[in-house]
PDB file of C-alpha atoms in Angstrom:
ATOM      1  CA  UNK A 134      21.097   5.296 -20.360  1.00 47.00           C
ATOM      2  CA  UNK A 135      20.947   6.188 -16.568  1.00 54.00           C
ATOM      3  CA  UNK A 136      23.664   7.576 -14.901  1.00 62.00           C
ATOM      4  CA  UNK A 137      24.971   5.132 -12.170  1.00 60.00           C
ATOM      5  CA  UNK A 138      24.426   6.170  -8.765  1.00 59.00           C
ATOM      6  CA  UNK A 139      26.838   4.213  -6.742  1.00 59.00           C
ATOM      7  CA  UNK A 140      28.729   1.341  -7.837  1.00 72.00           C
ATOM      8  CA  UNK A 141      27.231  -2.256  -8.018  1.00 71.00           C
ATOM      9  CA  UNK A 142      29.814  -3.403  -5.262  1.00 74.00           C
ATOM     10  CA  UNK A 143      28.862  -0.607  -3.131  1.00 69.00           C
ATOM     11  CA  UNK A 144      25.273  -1.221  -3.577  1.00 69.00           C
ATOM     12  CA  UNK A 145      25.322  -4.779  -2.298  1.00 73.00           C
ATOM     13  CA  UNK A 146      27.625  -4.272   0.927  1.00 73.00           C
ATOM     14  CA  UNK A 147      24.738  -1.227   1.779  1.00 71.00           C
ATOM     15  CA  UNK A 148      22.258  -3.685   1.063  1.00 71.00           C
ATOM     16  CA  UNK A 149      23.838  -6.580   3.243  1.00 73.00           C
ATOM     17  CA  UNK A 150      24.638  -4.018   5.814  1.00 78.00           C
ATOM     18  CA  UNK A 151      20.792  -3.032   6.281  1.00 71.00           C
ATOM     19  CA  UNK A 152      20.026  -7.135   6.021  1.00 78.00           C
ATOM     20  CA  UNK A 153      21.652  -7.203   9.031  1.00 78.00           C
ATOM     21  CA  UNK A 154      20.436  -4.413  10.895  1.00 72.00           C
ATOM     22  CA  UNK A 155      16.878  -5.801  10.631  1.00 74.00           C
ATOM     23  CA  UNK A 156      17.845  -9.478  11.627  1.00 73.00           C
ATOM     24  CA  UNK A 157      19.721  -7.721  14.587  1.00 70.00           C
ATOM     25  CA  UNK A 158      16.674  -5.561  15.212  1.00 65.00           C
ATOM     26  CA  UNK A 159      14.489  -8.766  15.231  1.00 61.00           C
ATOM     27  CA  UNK A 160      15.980 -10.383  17.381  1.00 60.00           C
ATOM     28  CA  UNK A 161      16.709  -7.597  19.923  1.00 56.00           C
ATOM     29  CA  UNK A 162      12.836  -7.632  19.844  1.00 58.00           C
ATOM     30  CA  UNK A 163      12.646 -11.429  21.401  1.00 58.00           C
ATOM     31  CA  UNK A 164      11.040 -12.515  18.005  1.00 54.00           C
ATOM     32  CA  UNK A 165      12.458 -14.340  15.600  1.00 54.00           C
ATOM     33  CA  UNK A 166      11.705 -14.275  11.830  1.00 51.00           C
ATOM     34  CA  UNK A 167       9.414 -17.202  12.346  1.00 51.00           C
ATOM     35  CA  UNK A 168       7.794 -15.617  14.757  1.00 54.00           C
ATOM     36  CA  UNK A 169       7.324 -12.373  12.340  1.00 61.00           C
ATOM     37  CA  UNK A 170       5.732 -14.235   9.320  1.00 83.00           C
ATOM     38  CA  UNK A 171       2.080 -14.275   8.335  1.00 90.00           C
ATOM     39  CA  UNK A 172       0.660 -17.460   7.273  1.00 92.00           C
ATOM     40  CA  UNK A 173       0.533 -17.831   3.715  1.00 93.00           C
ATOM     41  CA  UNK A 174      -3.202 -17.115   3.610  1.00 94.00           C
ATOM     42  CA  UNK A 175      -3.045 -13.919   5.213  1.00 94.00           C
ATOM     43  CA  UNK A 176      -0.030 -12.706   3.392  1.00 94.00           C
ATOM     44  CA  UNK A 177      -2.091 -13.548   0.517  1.00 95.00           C
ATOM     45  CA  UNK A 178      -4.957 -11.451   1.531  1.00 95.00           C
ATOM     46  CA  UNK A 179      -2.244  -8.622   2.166  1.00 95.00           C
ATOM     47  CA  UNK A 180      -1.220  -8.945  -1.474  1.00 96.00           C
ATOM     48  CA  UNK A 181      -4.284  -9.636  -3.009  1.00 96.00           C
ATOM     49  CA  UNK A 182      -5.449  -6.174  -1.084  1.00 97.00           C
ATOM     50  CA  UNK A 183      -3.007  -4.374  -2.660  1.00 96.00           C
ATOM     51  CA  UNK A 184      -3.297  -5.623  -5.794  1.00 96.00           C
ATOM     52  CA  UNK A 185      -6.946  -5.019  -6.263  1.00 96.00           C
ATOM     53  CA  UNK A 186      -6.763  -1.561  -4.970  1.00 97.00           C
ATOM     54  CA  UNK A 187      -3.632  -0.611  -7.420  1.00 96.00           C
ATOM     55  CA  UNK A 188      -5.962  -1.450 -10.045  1.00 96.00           C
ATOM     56  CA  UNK A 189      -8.959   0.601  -9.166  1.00 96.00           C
ATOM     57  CA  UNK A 190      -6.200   3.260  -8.822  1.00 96.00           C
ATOM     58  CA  UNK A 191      -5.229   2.932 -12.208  1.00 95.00           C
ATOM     59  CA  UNK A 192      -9.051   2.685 -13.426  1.00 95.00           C
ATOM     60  CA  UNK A 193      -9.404   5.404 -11.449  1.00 95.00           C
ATOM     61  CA  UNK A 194      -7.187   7.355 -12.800  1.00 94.00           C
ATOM     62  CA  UNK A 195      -7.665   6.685 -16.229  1.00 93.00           C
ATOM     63  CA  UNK A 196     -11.507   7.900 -16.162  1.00 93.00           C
ATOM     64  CA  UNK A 197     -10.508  10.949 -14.035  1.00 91.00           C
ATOM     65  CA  UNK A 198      -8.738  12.465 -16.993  1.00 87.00           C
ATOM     66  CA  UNK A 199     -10.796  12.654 -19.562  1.00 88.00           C
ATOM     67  CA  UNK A 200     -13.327  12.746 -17.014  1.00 89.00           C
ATOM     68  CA  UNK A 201     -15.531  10.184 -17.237  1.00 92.00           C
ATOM     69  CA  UNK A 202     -18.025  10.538 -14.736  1.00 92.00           C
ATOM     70  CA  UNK A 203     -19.854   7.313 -14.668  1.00 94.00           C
ATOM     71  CA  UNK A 204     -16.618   4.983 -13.797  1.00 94.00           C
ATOM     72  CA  UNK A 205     -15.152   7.585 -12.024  1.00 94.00           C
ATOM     73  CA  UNK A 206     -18.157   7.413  -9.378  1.00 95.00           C
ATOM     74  CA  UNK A 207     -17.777   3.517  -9.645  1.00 96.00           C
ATOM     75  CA  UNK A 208     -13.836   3.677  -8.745  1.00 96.00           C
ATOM     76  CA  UNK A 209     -14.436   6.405  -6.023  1.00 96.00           C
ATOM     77  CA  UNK A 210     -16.946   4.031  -4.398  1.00 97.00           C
ATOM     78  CA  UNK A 211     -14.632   0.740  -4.715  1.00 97.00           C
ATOM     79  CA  UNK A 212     -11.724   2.790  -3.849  1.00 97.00           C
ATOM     80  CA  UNK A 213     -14.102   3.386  -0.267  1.00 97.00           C
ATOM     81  CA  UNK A 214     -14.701   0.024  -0.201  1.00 97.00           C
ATOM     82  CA  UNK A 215     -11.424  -0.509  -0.227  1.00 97.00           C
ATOM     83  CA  UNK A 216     -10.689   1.101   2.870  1.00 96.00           C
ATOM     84  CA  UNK A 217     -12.953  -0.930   4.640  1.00 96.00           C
ATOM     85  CA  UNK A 218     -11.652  -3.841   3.365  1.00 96.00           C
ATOM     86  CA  UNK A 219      -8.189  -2.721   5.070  1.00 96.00           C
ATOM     87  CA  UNK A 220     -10.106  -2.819   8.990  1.00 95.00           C
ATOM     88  CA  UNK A 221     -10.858  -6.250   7.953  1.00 95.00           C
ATOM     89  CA  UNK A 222      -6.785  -7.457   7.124  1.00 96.00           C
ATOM     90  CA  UNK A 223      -6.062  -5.196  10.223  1.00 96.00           C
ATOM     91  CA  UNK A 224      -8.720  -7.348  12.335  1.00 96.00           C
ATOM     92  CA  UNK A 225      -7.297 -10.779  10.843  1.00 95.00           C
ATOM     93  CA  UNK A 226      -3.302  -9.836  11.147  1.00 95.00           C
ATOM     94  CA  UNK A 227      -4.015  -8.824  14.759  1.00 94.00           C
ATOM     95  CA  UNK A 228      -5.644 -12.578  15.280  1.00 94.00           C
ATOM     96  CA  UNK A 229      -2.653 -14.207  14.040  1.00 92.00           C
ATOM     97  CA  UNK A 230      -0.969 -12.023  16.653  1.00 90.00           C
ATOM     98  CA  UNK A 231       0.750  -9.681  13.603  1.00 92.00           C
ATOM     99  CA  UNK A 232       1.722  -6.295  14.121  1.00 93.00           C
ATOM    100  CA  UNK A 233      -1.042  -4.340  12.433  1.00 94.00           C
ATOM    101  CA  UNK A 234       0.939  -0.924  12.081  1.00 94.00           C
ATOM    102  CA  UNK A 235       3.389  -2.657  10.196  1.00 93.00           C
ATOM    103  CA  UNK A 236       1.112  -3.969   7.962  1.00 94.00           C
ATOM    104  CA  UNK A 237      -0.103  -0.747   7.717  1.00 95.00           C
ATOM    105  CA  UNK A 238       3.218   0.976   7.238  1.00 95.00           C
ATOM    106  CA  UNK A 239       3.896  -2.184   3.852  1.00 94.00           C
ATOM    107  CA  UNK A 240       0.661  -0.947   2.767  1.00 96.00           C
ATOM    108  CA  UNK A 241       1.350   2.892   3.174  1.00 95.00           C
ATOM    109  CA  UNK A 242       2.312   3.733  -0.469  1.00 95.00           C
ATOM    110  CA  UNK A 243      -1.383   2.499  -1.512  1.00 96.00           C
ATOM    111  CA  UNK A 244      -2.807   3.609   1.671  1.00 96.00           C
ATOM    112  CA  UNK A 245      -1.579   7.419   0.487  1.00 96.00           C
ATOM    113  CA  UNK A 246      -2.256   6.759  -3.125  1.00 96.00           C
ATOM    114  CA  UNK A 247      -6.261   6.115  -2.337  1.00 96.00           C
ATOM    115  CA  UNK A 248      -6.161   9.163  -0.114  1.00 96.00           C
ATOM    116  CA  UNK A 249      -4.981  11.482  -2.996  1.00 96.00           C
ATOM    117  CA  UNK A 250      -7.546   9.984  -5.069  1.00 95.00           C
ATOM    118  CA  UNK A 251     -10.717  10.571  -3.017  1.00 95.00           C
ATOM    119  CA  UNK A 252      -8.414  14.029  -2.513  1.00 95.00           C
ATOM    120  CA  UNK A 253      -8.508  14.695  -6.146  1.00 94.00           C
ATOM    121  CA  UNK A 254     -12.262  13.881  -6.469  1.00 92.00           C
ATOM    122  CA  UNK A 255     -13.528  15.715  -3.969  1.00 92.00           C
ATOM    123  CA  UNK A 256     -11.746  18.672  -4.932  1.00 90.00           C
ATOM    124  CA  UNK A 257     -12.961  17.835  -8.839  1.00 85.00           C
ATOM    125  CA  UNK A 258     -16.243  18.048  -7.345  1.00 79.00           C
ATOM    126  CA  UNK A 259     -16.265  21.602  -5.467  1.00 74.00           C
ATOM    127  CA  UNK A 260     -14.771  23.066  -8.748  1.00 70.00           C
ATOM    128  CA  UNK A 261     -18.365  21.399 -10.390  1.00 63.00           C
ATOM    129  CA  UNK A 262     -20.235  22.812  -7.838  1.00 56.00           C
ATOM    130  CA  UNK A 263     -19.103  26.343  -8.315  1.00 49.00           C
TER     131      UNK A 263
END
């Protein structure tokens, strides 16, 4: 069992605390959270984004070791895809006057995750090469 970190009491006033940070934040900004908010159909297409590239990560992965070099090349070339997909989301958050580099910085975990994969492949490559 996990060691506890902070207490559960603790945990929720830090939590509440940075709740209301934001909210102040927001509303320092002239927007409120109404304001903020997506539609539905483009948060969709946010999650739908990043759901679709977290699983060409993983089938990525998976043929990279063992090396598999057929799907490999497939998941390198979706993974691309992938990126150009993002211009697209950037292009329709923009038109429902969203902030794109905050969509951006939501998607940044998956964003870096796709870059150390085309990372890792070209790399794999100029060790082939050699």
């Amino acid at each position: 069992m996990a060691k506890q970190v902070m207490e559960s009491r603790l945990a929720d006033k830090v939590c509440l605390e940075l709740t209301a940070v934001i909210k102040r934040k927001n509303r320092q900004d002239g927007r409120t959270e109404a304001d903020i908010k997506l539609p539905p159909q483009v948060q969709q297409k946010i999650q739908s984004y990043h759901s679709a590239t977290n699983e060409i990560l993983r089938h990525f992965w998976s043929s990279f070791e063992p090396y598999k070099p057929e799907k490999n090349n497939r998941m390198i070339e979706g993974l691309k895809k992938q990126q150009e997909k993002l211009k697209d989301i950037l292009v329709t958050v923009v038109s429902y006057d969203g902030d794109p580099e905050r969509c951006k910085q939501t998607l940044m975990p998956v964003l870096q995750a796709v870059d150390r994969a085309l990372e890792s492949s070209k790399k794999r490559g100029k060790k082939k090469r050699v």
